[in-house]
PDB file of C-alpha atoms in Angstrom:
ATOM      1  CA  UNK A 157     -56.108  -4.231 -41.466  1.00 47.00           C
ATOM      2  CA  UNK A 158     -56.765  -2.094 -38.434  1.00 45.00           C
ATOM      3  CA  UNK A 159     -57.370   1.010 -40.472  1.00 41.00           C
ATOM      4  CA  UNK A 160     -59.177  -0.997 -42.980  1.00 42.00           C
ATOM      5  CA  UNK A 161     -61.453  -1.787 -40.255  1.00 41.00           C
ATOM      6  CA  UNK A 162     -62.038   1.459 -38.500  1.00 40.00           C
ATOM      7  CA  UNK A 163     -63.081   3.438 -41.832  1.00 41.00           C
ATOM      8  CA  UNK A 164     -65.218   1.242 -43.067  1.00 36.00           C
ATOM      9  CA  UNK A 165     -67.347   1.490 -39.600  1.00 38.00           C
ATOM     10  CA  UNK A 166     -67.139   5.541 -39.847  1.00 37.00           C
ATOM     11  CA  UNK A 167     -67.686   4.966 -43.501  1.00 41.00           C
ATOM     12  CA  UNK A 168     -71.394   2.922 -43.227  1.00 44.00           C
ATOM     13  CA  UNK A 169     -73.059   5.156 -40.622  1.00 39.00           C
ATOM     14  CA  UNK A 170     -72.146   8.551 -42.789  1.00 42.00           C
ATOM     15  CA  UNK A 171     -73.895   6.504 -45.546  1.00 41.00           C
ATOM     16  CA  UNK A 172     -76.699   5.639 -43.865  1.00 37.00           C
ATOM     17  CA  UNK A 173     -77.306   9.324 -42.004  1.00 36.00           C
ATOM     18  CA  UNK A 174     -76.525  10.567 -46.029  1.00 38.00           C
ATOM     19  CA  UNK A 175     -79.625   8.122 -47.084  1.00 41.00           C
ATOM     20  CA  UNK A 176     -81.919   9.132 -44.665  1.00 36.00           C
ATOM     21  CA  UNK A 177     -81.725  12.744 -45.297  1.00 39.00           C
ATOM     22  CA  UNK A 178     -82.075  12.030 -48.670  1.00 38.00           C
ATOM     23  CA  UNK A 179     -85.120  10.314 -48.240  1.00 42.00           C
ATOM     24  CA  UNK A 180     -86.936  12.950 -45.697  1.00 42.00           C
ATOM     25  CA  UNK A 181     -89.886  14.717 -47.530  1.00 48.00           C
ATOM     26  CA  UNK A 182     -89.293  17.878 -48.789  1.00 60.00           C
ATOM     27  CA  UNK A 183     -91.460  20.839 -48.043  1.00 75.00           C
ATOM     28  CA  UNK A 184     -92.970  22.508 -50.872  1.00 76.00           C
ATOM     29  CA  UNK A 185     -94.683  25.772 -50.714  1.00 79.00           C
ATOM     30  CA  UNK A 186     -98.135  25.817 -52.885  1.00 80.00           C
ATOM     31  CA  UNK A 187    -100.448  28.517 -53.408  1.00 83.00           C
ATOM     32  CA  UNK A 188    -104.175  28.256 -52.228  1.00 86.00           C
ATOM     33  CA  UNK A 189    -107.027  27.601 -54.135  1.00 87.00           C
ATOM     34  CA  UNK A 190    -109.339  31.170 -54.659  1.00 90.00           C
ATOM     35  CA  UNK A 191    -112.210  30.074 -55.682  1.00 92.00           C
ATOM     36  CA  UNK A 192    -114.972  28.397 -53.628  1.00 93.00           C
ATOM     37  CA  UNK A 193    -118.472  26.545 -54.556  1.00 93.00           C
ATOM     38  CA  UNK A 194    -121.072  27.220 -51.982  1.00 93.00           C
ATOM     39  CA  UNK A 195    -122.548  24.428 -49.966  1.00 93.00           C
ATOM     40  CA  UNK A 196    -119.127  22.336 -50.898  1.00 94.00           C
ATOM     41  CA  UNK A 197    -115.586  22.397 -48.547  1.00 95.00           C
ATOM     42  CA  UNK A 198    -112.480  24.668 -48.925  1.00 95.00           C
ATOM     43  CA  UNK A 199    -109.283  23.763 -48.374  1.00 95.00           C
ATOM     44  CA  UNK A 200    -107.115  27.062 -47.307  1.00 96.00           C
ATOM     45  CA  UNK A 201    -103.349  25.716 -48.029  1.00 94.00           C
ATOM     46  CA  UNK A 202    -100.914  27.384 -45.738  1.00 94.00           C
ATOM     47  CA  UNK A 203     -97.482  25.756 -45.765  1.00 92.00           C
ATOM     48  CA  UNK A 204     -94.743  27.071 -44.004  1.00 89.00           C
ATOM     49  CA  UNK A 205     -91.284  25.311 -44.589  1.00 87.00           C
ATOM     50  CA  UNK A 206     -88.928  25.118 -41.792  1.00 78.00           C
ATOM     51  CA  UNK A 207     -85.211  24.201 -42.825  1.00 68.00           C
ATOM     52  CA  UNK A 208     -83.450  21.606 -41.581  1.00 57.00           C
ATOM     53  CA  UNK A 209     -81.471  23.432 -38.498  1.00 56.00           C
ATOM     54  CA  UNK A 210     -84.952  24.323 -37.444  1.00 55.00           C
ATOM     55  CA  UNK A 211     -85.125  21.175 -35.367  1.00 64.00           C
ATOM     56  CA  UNK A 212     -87.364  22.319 -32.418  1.00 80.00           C
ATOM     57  CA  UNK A 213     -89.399  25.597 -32.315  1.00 85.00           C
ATOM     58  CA  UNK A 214     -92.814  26.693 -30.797  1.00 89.00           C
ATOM     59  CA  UNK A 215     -95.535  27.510 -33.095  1.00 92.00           C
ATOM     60  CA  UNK A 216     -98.907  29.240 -33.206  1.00 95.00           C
ATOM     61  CA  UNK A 217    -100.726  29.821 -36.075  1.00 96.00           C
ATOM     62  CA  UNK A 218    -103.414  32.125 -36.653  1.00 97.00           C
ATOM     63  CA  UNK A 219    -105.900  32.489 -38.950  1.00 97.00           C
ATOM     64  CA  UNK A 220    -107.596  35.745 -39.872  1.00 97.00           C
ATOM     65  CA  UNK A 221    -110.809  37.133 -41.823  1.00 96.00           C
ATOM     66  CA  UNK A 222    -111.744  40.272 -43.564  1.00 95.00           C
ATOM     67  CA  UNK A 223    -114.925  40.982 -45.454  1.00 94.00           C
ATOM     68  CA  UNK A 224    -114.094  41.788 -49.565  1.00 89.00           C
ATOM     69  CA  UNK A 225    -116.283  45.381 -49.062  1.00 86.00           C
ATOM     70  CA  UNK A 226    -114.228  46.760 -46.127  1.00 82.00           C
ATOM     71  CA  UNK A 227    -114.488  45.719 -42.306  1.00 85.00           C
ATOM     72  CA  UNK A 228    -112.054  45.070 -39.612  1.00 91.00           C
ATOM     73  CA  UNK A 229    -110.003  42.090 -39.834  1.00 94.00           C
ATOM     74  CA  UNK A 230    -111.142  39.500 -37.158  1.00 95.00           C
ATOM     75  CA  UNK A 231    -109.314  36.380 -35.466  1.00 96.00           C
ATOM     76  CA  UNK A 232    -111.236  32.974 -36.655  1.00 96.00           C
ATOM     77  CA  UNK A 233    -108.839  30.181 -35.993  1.00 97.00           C
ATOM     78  CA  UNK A 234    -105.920  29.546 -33.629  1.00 96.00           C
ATOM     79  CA  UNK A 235    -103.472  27.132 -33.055  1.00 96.00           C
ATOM     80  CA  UNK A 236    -101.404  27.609 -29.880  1.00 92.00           C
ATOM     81  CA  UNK A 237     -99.571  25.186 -27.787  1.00 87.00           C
ATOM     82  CA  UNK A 238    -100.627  22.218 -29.678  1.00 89.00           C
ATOM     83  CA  UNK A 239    -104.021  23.160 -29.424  1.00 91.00           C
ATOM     84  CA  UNK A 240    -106.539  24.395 -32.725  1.00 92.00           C
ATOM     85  CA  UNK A 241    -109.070  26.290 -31.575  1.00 93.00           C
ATOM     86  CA  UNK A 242    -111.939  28.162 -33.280  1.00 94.00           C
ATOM     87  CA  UNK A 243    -112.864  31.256 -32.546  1.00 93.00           C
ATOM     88  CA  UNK A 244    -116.355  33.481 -32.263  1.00 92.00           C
ATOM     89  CA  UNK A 245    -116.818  34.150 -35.868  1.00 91.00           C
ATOM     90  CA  UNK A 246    -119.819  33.632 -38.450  1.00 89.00           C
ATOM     91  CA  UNK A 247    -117.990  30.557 -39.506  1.00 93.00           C
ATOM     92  CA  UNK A 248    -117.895  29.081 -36.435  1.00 93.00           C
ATOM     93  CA  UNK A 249    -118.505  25.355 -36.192  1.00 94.00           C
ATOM     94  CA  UNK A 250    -117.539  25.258 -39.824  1.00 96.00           C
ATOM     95  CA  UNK A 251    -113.695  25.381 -39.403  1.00 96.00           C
ATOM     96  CA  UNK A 252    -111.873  22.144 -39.015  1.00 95.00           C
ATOM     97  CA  UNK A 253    -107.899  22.053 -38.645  1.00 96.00           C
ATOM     98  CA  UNK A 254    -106.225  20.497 -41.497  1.00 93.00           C
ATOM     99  CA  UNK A 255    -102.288  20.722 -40.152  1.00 92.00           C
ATOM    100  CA  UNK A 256     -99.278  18.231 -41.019  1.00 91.00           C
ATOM    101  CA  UNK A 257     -97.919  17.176 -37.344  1.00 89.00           C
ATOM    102  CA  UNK A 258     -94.823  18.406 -38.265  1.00 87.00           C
ATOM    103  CA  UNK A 259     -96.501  21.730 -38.278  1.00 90.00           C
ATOM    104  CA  UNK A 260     -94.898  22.932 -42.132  1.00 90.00           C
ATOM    105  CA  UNK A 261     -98.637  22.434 -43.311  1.00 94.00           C
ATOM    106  CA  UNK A 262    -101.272  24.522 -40.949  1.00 95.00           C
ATOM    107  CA  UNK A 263    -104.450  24.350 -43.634  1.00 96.00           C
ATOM    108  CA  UNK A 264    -107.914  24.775 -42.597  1.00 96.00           C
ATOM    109  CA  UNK A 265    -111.205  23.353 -44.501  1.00 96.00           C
ATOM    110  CA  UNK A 266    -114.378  25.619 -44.415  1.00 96.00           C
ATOM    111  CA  UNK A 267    -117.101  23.106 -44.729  1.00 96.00           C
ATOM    112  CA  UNK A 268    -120.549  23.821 -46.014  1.00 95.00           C
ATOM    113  CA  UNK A 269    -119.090  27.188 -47.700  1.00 95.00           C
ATOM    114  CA  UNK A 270    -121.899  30.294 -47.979  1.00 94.00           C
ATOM    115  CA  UNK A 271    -121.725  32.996 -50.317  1.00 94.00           C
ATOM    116  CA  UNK A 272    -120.540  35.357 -47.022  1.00 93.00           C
ATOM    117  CA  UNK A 273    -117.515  33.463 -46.477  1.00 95.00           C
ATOM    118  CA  UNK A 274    -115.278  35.597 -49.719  1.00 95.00           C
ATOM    119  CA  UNK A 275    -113.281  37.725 -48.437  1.00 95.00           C
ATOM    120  CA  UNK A 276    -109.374  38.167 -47.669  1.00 95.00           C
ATOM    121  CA  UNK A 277    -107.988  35.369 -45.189  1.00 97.00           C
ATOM    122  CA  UNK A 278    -104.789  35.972 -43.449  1.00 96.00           C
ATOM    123  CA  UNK A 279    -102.323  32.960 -42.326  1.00 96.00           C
ATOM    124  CA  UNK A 280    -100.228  33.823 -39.851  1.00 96.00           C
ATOM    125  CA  UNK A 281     -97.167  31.739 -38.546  1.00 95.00           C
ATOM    126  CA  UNK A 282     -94.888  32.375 -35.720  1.00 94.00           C
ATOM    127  CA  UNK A 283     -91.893  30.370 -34.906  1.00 91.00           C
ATOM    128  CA  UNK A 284     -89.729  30.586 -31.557  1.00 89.00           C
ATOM    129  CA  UNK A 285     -86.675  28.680 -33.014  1.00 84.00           C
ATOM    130  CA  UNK A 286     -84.341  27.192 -29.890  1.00 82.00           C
ATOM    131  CA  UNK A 287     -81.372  27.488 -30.339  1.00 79.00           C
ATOM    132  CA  UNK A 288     -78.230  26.115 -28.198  1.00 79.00           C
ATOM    133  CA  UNK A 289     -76.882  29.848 -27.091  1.00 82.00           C
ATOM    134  CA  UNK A 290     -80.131  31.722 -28.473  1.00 83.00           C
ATOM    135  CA  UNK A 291     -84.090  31.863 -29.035  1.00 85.00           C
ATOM    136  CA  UNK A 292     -84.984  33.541 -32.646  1.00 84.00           C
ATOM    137  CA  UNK A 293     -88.407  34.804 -33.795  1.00 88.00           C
ATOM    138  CA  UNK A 294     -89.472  33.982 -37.912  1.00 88.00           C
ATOM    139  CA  UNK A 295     -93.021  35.371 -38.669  1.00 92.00           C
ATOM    140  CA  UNK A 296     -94.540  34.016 -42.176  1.00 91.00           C
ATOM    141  CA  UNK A 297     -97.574  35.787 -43.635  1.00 94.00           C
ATOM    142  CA  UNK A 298    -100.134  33.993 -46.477  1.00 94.00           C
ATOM    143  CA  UNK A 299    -102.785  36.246 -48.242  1.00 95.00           C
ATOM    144  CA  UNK A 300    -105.581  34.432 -49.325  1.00 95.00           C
ATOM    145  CA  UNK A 301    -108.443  36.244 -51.236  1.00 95.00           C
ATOM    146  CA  UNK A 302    -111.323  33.978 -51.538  1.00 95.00           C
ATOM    147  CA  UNK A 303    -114.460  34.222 -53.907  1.00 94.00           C
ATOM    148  CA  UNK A 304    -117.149  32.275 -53.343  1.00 94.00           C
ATOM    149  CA  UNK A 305    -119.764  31.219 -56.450  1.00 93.00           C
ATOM    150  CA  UNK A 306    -123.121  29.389 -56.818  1.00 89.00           C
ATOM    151  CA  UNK A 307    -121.837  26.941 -59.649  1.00 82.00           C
ATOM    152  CA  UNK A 308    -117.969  25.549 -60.475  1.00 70.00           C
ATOM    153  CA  UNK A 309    -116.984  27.756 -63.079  1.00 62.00           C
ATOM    154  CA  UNK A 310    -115.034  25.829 -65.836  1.00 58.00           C
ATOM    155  CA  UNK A 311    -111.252  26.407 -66.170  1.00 58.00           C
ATOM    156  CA  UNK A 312    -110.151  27.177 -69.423  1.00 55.00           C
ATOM    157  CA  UNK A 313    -107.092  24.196 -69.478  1.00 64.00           C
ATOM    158  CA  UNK A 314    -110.298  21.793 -68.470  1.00 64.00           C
ATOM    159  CA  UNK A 315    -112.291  22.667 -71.433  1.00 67.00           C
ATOM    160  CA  UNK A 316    -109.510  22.697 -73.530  1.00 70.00           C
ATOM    161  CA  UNK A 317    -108.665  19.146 -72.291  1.00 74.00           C
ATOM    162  CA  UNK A 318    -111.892  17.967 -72.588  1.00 74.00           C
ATOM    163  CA  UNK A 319    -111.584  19.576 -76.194  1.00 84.00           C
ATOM    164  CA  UNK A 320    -108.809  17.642 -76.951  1.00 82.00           C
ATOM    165  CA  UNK A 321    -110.065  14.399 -75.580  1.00 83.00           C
ATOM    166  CA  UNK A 322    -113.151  14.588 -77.837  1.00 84.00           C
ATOM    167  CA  UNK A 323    -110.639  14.668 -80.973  1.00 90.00           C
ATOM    168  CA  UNK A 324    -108.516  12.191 -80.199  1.00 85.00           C
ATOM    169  CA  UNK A 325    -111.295  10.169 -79.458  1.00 85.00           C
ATOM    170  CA  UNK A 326    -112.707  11.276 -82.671  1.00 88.00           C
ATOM    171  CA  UNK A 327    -109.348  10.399 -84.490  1.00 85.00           C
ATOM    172  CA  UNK A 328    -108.863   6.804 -83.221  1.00 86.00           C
ATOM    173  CA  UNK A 329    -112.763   6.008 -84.182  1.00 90.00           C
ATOM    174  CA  UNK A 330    -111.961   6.786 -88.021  1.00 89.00           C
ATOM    175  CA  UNK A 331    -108.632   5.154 -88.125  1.00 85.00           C
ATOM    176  CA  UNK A 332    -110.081   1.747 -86.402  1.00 87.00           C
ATOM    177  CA  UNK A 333    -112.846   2.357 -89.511  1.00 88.00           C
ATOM    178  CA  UNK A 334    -110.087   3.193 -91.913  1.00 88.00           C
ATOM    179  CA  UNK A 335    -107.966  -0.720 -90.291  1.00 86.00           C
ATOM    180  CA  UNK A 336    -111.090  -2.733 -90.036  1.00 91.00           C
ATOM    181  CA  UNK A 337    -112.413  -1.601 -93.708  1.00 88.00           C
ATOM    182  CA  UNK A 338    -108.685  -2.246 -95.132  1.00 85.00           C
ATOM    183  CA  UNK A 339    -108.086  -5.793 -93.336  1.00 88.00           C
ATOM    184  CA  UNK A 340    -111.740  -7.007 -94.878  1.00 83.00           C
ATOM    185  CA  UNK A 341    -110.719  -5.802 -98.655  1.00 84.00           C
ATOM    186  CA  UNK A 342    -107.284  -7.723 -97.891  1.00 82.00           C
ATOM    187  CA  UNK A 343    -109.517 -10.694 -96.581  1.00 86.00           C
ATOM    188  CA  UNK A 344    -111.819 -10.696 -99.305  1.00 81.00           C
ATOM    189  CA  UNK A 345    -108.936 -10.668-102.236  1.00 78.00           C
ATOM    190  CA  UNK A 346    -106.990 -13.574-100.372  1.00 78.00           C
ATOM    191  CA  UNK A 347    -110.793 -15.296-100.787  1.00 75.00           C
ATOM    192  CA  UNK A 348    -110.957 -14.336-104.430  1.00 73.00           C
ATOM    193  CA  UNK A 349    -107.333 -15.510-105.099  1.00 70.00           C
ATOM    194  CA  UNK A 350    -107.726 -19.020-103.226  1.00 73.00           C
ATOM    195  CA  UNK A 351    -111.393 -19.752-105.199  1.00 73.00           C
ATOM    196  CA  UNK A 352    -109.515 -18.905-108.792  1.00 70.00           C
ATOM    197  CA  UNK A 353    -106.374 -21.054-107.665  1.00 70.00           C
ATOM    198  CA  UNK A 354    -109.124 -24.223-106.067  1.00 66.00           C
ATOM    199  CA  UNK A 355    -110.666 -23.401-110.196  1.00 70.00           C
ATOM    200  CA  UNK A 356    -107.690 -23.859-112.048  1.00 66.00           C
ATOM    201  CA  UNK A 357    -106.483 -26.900-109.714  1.00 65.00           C
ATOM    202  CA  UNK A 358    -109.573 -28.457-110.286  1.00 65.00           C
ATOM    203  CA  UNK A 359    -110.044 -27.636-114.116  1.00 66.00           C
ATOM    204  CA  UNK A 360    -106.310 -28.773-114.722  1.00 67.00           C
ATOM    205  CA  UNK A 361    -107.107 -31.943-112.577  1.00 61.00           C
ATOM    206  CA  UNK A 362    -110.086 -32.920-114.700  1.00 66.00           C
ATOM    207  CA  UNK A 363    -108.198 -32.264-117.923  1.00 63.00           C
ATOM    208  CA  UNK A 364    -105.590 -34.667-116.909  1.00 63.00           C
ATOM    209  CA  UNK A 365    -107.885 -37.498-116.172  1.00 58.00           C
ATOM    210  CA  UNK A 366    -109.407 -36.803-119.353  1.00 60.00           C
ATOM    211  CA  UNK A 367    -105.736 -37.465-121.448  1.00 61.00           C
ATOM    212  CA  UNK A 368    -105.084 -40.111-119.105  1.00 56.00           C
ATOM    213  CA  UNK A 369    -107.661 -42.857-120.836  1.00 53.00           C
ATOM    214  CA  UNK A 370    -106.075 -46.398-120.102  1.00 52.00           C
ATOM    215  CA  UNK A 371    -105.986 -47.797-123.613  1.00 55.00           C
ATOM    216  CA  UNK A 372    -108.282 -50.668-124.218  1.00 50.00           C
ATOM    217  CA  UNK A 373    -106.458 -54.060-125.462  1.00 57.00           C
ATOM    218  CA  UNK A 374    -108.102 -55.576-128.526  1.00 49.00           C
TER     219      UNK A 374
END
């Protein structure tokens, strides 16, 4: 009864430790959008999954520009010791931190894009992992190239959505014609039917009265 006892209290916290890792998010890694609208806001997705040993680790993120038509690469966004920070750039005041807290997602959002802001941007990620007996370095690198347009051009699955929409649209208007024009021809000959069966109920009702004289005594 003893032993009984003692594994089933090892047995419910290894069940419980098993449900909660199975119910932590999971990281997944999703390329950036490349196309931009001027005078809307761009997201620029950089996610950077740590695994699960990676349980405590400095991080700085930095964000980098370069022009599409050459040019130096400059430094436009930092995020160092739990600190963003913009730096001296033509986009600066138009930069605005979009980071998970866990730091896995370290995203920016241009707002109020121009038609100077395409170009190449560079996330870069640096993790100091520590470890009981050891410190390790993990660098991650994202490549964005960004083009910026006057109008929202339309994607090709979008139109081809819309496309389909229209037809199936198209497609359940004739067949609710096709139902409502059937159920009023069914109506209509269940009218006929019951007038010619109220006629012949009535015509053999009157010819029964007629053959049913009472005879007169003399």
């Amino acid at each position: 009864m003893g032993i009984a006892r003692r594994n089933l209290s090892w047995t419910q916290p290894g069940m419980l430790l098993l449900m909660v890792g199975l119910c932590m998010p999971v990281c997944v890694e999703v390329p950036s959008g490349t196309e931009a609208v001027q005078g809307r806001n761009m997201t620029l997705a950089c996610i950077s999954c740590m695994k699960r040993e990676e349980v405590y680790a400095i991080t700085t993120v930095k964000w980098f520009y370069k022009p599409p038509f050459g040019g130096d690469e400059s430094l436009i966004y930092e995020y160092s010791a739990g600190q963003p920070k913009e730096q001296k750039s033509s986009m600066e005041g138009r930069l605005v931190w979009n980071g998970s807290r866990d730091l896995q997602d370290v995203s920016i959002t241009i707002i109020n894009v121009t038609m100077n802001d395409s170009g190449i941007y560079t996330c870069n990620v640096t993790r100091i992992l520590h470890f009981e007996a050891h410190n390790h370095l993990v660098e991650n690198e994202i490549r964005i190239s960004l083009t910026v347009t006057k109008e929202a051009s339309d994607d090709f699955t979008s139109v081809l959505s819309e496309i389909m929409m229209y037809i199936l649209l198209a497609f359940l208007t004739l067949w609710l014609l096709v139902e409502i024009v059937y159920c009023y021809r069914k109506i209509s000959k269940a009218e006929d039917v019951t007038q010619e069966s109220v006629s012949d109920y009535l015509a053999i009702a009157s010819e029964n009265k007629e053959n049913c004289s009472v005879p007169v005594e003399e």
